[in-house]
Short mmCIF file of C-alpha atoms in Angstrom, two decimals:
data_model
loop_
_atom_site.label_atom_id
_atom_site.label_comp_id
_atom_site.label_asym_id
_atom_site.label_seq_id
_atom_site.Cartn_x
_atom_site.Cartn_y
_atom_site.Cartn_z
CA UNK A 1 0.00 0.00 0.00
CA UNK A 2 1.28 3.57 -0.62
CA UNK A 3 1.76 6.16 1.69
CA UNK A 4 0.92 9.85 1.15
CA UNK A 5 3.53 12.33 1.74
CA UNK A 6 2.19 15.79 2.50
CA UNK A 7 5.29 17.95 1.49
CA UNK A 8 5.74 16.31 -1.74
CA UNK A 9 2.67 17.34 -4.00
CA UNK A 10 4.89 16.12 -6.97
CA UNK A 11 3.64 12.84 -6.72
CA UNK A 12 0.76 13.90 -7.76
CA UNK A 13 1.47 16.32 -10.24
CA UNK A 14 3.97 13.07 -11.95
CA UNK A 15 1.07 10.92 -12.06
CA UNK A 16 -1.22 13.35 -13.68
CA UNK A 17 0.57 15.19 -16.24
CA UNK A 18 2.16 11.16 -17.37
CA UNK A 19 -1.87 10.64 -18.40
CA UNK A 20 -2.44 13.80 -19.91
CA UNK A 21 0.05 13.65 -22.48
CA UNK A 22 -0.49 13.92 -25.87
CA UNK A 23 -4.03 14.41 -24.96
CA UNK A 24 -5.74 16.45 -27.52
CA UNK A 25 -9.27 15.27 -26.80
CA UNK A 26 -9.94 18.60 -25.34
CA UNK A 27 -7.20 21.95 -25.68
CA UNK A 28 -4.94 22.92 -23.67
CA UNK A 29 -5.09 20.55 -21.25
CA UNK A 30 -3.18 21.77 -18.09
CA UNK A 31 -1.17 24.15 -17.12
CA UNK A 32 1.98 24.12 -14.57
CA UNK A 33 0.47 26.27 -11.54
CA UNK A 34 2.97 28.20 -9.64
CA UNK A 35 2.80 31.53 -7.54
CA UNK A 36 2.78 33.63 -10.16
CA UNK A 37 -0.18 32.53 -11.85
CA UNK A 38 -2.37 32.56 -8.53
CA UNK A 39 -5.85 33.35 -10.06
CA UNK A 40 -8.08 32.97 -13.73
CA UNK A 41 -7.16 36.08 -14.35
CA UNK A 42 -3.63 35.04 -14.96
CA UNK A 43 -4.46 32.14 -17.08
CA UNK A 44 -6.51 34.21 -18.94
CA UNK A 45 -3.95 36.42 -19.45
CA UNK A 46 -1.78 33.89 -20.49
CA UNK A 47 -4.09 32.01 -22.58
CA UNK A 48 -4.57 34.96 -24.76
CA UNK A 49 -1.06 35.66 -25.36
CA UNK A 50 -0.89 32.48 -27.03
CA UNK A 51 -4.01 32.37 -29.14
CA UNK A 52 -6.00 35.36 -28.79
CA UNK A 53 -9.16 33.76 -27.12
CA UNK A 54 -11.70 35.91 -25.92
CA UNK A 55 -11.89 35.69 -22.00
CA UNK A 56 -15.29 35.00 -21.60
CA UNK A 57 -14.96 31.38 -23.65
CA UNK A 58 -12.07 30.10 -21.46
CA UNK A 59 -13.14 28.01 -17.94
CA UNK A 60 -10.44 27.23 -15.96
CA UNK A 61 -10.43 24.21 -12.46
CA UNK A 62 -8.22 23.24 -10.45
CA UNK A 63 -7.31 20.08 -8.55
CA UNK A 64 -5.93 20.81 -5.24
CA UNK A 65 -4.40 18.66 -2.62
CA UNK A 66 -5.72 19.57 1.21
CA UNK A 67 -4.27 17.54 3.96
CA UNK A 68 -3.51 14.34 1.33
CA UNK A 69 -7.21 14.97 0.02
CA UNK A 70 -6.97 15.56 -3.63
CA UNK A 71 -10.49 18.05 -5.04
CA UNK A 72 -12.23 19.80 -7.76
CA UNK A 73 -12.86 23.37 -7.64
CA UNK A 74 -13.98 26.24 -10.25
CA UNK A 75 -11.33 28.00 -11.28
CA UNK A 76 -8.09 28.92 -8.88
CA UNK A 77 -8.68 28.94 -5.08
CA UNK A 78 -7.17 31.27 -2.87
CA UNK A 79 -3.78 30.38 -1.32
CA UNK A 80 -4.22 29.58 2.37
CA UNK A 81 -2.48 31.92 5.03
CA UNK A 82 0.76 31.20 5.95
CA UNK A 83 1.20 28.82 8.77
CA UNK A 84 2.78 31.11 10.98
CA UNK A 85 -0.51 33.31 10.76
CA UNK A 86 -2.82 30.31 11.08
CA UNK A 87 -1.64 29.26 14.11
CA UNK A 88 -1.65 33.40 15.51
CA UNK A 89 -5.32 33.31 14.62
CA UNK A 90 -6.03 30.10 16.42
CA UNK A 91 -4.23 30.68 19.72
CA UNK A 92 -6.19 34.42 19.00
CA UNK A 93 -9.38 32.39 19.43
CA UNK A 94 -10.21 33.58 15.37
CA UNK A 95 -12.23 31.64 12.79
CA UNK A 96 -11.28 28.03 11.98
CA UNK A 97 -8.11 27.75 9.77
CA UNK A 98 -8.09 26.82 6.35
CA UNK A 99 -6.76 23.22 5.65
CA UNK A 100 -3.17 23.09 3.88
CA UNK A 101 -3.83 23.83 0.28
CA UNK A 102 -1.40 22.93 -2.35
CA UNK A 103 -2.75 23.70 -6.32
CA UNK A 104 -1.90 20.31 -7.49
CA UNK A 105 -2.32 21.75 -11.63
CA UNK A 106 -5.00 23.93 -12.97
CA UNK A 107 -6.62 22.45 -16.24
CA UNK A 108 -7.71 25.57 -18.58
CA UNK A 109 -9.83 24.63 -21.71
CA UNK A 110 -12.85 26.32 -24.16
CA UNK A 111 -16.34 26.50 -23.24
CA UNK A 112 -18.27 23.74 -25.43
CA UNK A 113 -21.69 24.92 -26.89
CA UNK A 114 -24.35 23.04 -24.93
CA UNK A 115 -25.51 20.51 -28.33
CA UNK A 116 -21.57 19.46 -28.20
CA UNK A 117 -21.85 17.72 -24.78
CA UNK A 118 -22.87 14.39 -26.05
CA UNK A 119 -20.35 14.66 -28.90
CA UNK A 120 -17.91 15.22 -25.87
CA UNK A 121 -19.15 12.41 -23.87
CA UNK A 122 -18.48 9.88 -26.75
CA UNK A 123 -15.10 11.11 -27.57
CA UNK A 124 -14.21 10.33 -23.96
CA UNK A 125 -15.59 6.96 -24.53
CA UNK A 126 -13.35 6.15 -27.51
CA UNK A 127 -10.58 7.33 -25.74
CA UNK A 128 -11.71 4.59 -22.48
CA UNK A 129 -12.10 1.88 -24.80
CA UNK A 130 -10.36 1.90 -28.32
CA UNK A 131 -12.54 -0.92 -29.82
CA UNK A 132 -15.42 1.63 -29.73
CA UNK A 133 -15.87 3.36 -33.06
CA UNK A 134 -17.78 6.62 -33.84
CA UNK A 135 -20.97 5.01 -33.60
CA UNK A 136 -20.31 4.02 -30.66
CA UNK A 137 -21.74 0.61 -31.28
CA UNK A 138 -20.85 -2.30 -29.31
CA UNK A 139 -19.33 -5.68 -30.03
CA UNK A 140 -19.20 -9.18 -28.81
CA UNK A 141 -15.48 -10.83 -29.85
CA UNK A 142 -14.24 -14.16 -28.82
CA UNK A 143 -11.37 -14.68 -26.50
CA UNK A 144 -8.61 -17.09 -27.30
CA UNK A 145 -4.92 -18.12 -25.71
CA UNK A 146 -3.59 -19.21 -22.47
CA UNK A 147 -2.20 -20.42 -20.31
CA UNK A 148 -1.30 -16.65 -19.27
CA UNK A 149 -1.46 -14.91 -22.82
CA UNK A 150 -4.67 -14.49 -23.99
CA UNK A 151 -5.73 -12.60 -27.18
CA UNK A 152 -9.17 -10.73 -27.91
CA UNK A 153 -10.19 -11.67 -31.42
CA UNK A 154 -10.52 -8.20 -33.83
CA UNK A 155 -13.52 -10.07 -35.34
CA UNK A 156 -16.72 -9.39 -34.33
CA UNK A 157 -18.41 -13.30 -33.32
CA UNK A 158 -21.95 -13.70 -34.89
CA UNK A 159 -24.61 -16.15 -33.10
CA UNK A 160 -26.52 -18.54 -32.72
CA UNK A 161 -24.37 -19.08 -30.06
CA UNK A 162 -24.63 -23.01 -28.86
CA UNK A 163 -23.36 -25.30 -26.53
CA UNK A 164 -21.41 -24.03 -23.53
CA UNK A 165 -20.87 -20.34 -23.58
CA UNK A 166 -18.74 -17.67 -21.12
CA UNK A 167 -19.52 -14.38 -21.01
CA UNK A 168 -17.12 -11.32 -19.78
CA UNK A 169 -19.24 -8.02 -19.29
CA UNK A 170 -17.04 -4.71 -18.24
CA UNK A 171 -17.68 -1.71 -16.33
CA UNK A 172 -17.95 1.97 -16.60
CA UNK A 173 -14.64 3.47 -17.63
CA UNK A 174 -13.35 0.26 -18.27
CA UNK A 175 -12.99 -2.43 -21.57
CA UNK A 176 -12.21 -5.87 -21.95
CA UNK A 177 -8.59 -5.91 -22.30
CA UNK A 178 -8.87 -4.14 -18.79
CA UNK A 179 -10.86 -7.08 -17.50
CA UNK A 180 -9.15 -9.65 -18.84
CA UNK A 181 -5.94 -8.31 -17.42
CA UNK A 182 -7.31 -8.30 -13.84
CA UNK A 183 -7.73 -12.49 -14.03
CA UNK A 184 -4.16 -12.11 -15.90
CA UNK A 185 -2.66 -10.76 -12.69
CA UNK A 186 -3.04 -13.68 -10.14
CA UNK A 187 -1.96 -17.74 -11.19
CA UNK A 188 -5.95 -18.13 -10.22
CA UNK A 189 -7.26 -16.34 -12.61
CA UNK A 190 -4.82 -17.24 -15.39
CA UNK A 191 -5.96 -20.85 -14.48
CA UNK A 192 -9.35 -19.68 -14.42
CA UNK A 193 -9.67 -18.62 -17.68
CA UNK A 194 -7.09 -21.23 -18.92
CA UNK A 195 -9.38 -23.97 -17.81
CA UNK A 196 -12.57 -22.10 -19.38
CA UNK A 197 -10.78 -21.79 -22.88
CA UNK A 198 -8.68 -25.13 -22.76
CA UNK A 199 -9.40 -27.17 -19.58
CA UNK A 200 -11.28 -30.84 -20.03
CA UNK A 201 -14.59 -29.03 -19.37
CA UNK A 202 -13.70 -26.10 -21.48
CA UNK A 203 -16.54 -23.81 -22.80
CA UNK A 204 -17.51 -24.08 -26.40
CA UNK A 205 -16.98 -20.28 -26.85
CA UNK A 206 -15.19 -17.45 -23.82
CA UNK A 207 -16.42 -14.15 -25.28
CA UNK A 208 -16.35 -10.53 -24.16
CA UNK A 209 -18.85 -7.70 -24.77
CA UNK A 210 -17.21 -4.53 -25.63
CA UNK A 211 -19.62 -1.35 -24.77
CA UNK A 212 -19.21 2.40 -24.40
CA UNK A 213 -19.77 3.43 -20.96
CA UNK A 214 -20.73 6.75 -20.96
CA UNK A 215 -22.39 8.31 -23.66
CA UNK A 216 -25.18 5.03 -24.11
CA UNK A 217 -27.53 3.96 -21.55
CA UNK A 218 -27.10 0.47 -19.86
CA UNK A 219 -30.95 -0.52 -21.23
CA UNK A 220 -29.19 0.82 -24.95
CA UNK A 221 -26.02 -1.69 -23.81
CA UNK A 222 -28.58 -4.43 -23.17
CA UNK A 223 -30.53 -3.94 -26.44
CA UNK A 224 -27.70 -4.71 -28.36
CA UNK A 225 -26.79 -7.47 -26.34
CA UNK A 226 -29.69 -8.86 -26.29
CA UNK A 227 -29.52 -8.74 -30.49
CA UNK A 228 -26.55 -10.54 -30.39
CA UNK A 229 -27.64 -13.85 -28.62
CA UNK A 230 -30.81 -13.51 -30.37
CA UNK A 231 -31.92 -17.52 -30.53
CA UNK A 232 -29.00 -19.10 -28.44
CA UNK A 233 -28.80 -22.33 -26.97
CA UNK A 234 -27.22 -24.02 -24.25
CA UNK A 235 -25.79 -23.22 -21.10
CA UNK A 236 -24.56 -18.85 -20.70
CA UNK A 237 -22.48 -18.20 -18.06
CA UNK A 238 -21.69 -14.62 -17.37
CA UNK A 239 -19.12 -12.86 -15.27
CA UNK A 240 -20.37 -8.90 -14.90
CA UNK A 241 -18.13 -6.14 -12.83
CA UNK A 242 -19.76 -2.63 -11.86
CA UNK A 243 -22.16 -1.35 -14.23
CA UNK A 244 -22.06 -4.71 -16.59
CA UNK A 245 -24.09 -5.91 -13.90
CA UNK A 246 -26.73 -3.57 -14.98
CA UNK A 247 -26.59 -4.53 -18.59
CA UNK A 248 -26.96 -8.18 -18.04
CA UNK A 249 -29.71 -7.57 -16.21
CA UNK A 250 -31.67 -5.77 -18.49
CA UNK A 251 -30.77 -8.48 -21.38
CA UNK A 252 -31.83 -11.23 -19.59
CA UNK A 253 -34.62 -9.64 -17.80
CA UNK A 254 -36.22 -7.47 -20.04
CA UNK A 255 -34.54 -8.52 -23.99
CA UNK A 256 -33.80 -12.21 -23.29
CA UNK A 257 -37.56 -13.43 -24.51
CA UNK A 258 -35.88 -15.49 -27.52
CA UNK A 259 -33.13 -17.25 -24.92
CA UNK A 260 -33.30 -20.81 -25.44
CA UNK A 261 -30.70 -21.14 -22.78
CA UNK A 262 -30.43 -21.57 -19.27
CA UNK A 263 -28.16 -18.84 -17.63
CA UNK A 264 -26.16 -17.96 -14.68
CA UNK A 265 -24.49 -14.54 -13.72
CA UNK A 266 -21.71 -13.60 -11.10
CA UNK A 267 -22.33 -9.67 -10.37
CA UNK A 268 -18.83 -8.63 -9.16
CA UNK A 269 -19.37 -5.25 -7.40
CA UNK A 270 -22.64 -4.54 -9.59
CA UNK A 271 -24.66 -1.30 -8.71
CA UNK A 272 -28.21 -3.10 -8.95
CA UNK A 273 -29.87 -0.70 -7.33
CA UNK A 274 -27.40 1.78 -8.62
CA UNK A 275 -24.76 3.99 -7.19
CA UNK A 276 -24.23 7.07 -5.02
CA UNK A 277 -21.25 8.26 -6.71
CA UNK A 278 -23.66 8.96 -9.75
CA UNK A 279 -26.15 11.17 -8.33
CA UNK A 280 -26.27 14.63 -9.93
CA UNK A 281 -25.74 16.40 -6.22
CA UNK A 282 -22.27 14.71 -5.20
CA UNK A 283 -20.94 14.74 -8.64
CA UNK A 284 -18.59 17.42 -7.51
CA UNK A 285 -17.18 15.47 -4.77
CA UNK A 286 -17.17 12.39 -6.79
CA UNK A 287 -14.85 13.45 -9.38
CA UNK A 288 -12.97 14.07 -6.55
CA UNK A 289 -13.01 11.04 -5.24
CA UNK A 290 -12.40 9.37 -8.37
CA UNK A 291 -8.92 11.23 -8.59
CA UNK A 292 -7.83 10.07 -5.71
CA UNK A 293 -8.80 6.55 -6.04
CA UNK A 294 -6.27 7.14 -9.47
CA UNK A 295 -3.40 8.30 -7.93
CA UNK A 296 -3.88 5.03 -5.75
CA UNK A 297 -4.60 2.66 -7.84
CA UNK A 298 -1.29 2.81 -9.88
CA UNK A 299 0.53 2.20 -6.30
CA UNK A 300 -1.36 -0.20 -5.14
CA UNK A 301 -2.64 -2.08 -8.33
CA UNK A 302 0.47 -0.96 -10.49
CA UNK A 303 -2.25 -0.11 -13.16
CA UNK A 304 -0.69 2.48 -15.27
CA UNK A 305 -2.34 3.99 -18.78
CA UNK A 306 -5.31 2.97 -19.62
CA UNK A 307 -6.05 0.34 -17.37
CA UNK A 308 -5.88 3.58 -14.81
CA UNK A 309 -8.54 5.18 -16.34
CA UNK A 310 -9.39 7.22 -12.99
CA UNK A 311 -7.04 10.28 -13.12
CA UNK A 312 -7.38 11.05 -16.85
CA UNK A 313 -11.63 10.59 -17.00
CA UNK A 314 -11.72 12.63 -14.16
CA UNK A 315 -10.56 15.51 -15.64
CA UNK A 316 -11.70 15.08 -18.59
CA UNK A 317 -15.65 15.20 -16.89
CA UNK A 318 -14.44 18.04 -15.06
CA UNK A 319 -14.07 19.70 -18.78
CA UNK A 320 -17.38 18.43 -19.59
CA UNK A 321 -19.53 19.34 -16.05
CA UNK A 322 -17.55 22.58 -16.35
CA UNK A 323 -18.38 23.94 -19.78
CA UNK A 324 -22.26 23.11 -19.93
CA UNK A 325 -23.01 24.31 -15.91
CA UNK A 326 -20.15 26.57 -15.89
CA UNK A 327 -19.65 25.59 -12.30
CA UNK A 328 -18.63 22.47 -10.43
CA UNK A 329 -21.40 23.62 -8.10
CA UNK A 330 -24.54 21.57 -7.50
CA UNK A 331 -27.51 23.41 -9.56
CA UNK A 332 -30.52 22.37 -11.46
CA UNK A 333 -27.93 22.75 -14.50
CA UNK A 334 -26.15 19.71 -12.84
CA UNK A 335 -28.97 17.21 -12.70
CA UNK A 336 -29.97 17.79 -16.22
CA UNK A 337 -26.57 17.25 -17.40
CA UNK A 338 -26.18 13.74 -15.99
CA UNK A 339 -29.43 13.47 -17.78
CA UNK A 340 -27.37 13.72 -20.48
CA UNK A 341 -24.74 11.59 -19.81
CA UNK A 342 -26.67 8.19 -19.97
CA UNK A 343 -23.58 5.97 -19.09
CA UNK A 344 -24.38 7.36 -15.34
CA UNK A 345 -27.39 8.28 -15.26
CA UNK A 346 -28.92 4.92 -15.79
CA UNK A 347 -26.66 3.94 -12.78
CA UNK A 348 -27.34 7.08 -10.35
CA UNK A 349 -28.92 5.91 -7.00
CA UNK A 350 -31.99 8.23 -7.06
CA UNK A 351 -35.77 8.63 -6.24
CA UNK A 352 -36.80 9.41 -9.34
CA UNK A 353 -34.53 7.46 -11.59
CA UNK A 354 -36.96 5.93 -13.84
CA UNK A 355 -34.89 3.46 -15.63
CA UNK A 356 -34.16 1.72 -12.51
CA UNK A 357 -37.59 2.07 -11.42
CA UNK A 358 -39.01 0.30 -13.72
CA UNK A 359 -36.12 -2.99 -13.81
CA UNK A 360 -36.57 -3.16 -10.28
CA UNK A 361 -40.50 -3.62 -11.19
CA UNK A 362 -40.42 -6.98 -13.20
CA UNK A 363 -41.73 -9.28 -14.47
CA UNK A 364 -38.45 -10.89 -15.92
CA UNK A 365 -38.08 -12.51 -19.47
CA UNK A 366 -35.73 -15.50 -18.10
CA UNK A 367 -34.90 -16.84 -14.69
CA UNK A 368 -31.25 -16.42 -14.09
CA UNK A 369 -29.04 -17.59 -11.31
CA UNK A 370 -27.73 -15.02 -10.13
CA UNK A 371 -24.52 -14.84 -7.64
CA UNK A 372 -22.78 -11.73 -5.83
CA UNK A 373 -19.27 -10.56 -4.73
CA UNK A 374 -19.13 -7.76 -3.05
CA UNK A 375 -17.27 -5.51 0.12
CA UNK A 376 -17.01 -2.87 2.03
CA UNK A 377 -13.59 -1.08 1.76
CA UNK A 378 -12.22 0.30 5.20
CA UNK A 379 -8.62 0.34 5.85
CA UNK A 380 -5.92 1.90 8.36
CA UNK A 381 -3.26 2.78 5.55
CA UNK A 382 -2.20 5.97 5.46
CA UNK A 383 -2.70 6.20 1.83
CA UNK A 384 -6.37 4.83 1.77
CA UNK A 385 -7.33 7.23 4.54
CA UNK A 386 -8.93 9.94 1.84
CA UNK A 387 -11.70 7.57 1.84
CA UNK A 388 -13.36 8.92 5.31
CA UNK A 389 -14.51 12.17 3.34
CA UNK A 390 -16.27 10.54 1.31
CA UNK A 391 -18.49 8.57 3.46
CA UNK A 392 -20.53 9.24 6.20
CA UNK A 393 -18.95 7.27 8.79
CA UNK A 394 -21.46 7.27 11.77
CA UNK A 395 -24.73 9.21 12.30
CA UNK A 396 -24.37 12.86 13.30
CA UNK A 397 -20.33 12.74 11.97
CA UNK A 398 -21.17 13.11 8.42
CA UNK A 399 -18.18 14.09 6.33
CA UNK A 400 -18.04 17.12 4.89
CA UNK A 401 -18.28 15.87 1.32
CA UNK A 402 -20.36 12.87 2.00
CA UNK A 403 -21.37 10.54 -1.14
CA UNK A 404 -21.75 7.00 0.49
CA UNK A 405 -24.33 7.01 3.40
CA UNK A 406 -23.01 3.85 4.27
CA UNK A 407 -20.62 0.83 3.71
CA UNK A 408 -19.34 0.77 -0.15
CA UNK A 409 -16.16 -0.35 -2.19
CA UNK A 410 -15.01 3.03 -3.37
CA UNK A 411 -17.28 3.06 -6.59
CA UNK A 412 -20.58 1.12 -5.76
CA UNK A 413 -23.13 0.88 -2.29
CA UNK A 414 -22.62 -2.37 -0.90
CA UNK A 415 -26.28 -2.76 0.06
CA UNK A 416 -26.83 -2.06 -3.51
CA UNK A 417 -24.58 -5.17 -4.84
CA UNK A 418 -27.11 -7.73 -3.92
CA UNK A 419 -30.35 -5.57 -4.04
CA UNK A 420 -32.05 -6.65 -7.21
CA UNK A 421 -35.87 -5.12 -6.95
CA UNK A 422 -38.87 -4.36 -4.73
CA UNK A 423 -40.84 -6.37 -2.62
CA UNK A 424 -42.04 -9.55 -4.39
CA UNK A 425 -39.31 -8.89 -7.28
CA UNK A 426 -39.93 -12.50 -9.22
CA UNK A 427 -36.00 -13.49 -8.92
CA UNK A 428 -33.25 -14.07 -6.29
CA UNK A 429 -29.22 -14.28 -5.04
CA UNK A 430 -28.69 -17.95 -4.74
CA UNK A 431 -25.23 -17.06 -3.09
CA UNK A 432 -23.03 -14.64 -2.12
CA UNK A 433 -19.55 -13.78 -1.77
CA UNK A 434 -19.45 -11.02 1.14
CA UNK A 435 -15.97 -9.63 1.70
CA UNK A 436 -17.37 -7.95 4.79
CA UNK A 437 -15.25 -4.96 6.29
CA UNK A 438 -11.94 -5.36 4.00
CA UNK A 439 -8.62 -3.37 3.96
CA UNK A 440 -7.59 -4.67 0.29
CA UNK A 441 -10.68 -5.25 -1.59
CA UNK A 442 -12.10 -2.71 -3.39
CA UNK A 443 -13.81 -1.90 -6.61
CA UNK A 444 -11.31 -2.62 -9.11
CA UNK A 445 -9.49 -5.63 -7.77
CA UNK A 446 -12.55 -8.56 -7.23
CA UNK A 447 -10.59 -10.26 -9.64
CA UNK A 448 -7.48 -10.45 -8.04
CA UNK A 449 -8.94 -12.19 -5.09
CA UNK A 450 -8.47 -16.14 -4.79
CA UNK A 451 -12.30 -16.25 -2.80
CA UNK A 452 -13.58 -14.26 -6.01
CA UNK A 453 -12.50 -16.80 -8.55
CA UNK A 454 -12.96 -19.77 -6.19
CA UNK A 455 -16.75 -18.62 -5.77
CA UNK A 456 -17.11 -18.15 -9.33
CA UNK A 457 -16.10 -21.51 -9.85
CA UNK A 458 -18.37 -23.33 -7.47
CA UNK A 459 -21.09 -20.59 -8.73
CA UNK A 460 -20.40 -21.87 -12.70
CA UNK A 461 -19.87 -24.60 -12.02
#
């Protein structure tokens, strides 16, 4: 586990800039900040030196580290007092002091007309997942290799899928070459998958559905899914992390009518009930958090590039929130623009979020199986600990910038990992894999985990 180091904000800075080059997805892209340029007035001036932009099309945010916190602001916050002085005003009995600020980078880029947001939204998906094209449509290809090199065919595999058939759905931010490397990265999930390809009980076909996460709507995901294994036979067995969970259930419970085939899913981490960390009035805080799970993740996971796709999505939504609310603020600007990101929306852990509504309803199309993993993240390490301020950690102690109300992983509720509909809902878990209160599992590593493949074995098998 890494350990965060208060005086040295260049860790951070390293780790960021390393993702955001040769980025031209949006220009500039960031900016060195230094105590000359302490406000957006500076940038601005600067900005127009080099290309004559008018001031009033340029946004400028800033991610700032406070007291190993890394957050999202608008524009270029004020540099704290001076130590000396914050301590004279707290022995004076004067207000509160500021925490430590440090102005990690400030990212300076053009307002985007409003009808450019979803053009926006699906360039960031292409840039997530490179097997998404500029329709943005999705593709099922077949898997191939082993023991421990496995290939993703370019090919596209047409159905009637028969026989024996594995399924690998991904999740938000996220492809199938990301996947497949998390079973790569332990022996038990290289035999795993070496055994479903190759073994004496091999499947007939180990595919992987390749989606855009973002920009298309998990019931959109589902529809297309659904076309795919239009009139299949046999025996599916799917393996869904995060927001694939979502996906496969609206294929098999709502677009899965022309199934011939009995099926069985293992929701790793799955939002079924949806997610805090998508709900329009913590988005702010969310990117946040989402940043700081990044510059974590490459310690701890060694994920580097695009398998890390935390740090460089973040502020790359940051552009986005920014240039159609102009503000990182909550406002009623907010929730209609994750209205218009479907990708979240149709995960976002709300009252009024239809979608979910009306999967949670029934009745269902098939009768899966259906098995769970799931945790709750809590840890002592140092360099874990910016996950208190993001969760409410005991009634009346609410953190300032609150997103989970209760146990979660990082990305996803726990309660909402096994929570499939309301009262009555026509389907059940038939097991579960609870990694209770854990100081190494989290969101993005289920797959590393010996119980997770072990359970998905017995589950399968």
């Amino acid at each position: 586990m890494s350990q965060f180091v208060a005086e040295d904000p260049g860790r951070f800075l390293s780790q960021i800039k390393a993702v955001a080059d040769n980025d031209d997805l949006f220009v500039p892209l960031y900016v060195d900040h230094d105590d000359r340029t302490d406000s957006v007035a500076g940038l601005r001036r600067r900005r127009r030196r080099a290309s004559n932009t008018p001031d009033d099309n340029i946004l400028a945010a800033s991610l700032v580290e406070e007291n190993g916190v890394l957050r999202w602001y608008d524009g270029v916050p004020a540099r704290a007092e001076a130590p000396q002085r914050r301590r004279r005003a707290r022995r004076a009995g004067g207000p509160p002091p500021l925490p430590d600020q440090t102005v990690i980078l400030t990212k300076e880029f053009p307002r985007l007309q409003p009808n450019r947001a979803a053009a926006a939204i699906g360039a960031i998906d292409m840039r997530l997942n490179s097997a998404i094209d500029v329709s943005l449509r999705s593709h099922i290809r077949q898997l191939r290799g082993g023991p421990s090199n496995f290939v993703i065919d370019a090919a596209d595999a047409h159905g009637p899928f028969k026989g024996r058939t594995l399924l690998l759905v991904h999740g938000t931010f996220s492809s199938a070459v990301n996947m497949i490397g998390e079973f790569q990265a332990t022996a038990d999930g290289q035999a795993f998958l070496g055994a479903a390809l190759n073994g004496p009980n091999k499947y007939d076909q180990v595919l992987v559905f390749e989606h855009a996460t973002l920009a298309v709507s998990p019931v959109l995901n589902a529809l297309e899914l659904g076309r795919a294994f239009v009139d299949a036979i046999g025996q599916i067995d799917v393996i869904a992390h995060s927001r694939g969970g979502l996906i496969v259930r609206w294929w098999l419970e709502a677009f899965g009518r022309s199934l011939a085939a009995t099926t069985r899913v293992v929701f790793a981490g799955s939002p079924l009930h949806g997610t805090s960390l998508a709900a329009p009035d913590k988005l702010q805080h969310a990117l946040s958090l989402l940043s700081n799970v990044g510059t974590f993740a490459e310690k701890t996971l060694q994920l580097a590039g695009g398998a890390n796709p935390f740090l460089w999505v973040a502020g790359k939504l940051v552009e986005v929130v920014m240039t159609f609310t102009g503000t990182l603020a909550h406002t009623p600007l907010l929730d209609g623009l994750v209205a218009l990101v479907p990708g979240l929306f149709g995960q976002s852990m709300i009252e009024n979020n239809y979608e979910l509504n009306l999967l949670r309803l029934g009745p269902c199309t098939t009768q899966p199986a259906y098995f769970v993993v799931q945790s709750n993240f809590e840890t002592t390490d140092p360099g874990w600990q910016f996950w208190k301020n993001f969760r409410a950690l005991r009634i009346g102690d609410l953190a300032a910038d609150e997103i989970f109300p209760d146990k979660n992983d990082l990305v996803v509720d726990t309660v909402s990992m096994s929570d499939l509909g309301a009262t009555g809902f026509p389907l059940a878990i038939h097991g579960v894999e609870d990694f209770g209160n854990s100081p190494d599992v989290w969101h993005c590593n289920y797959f590393r985990q010996a119980k997770t493949i072990g359970f998905i074995r017995r589950s399968l098998a």
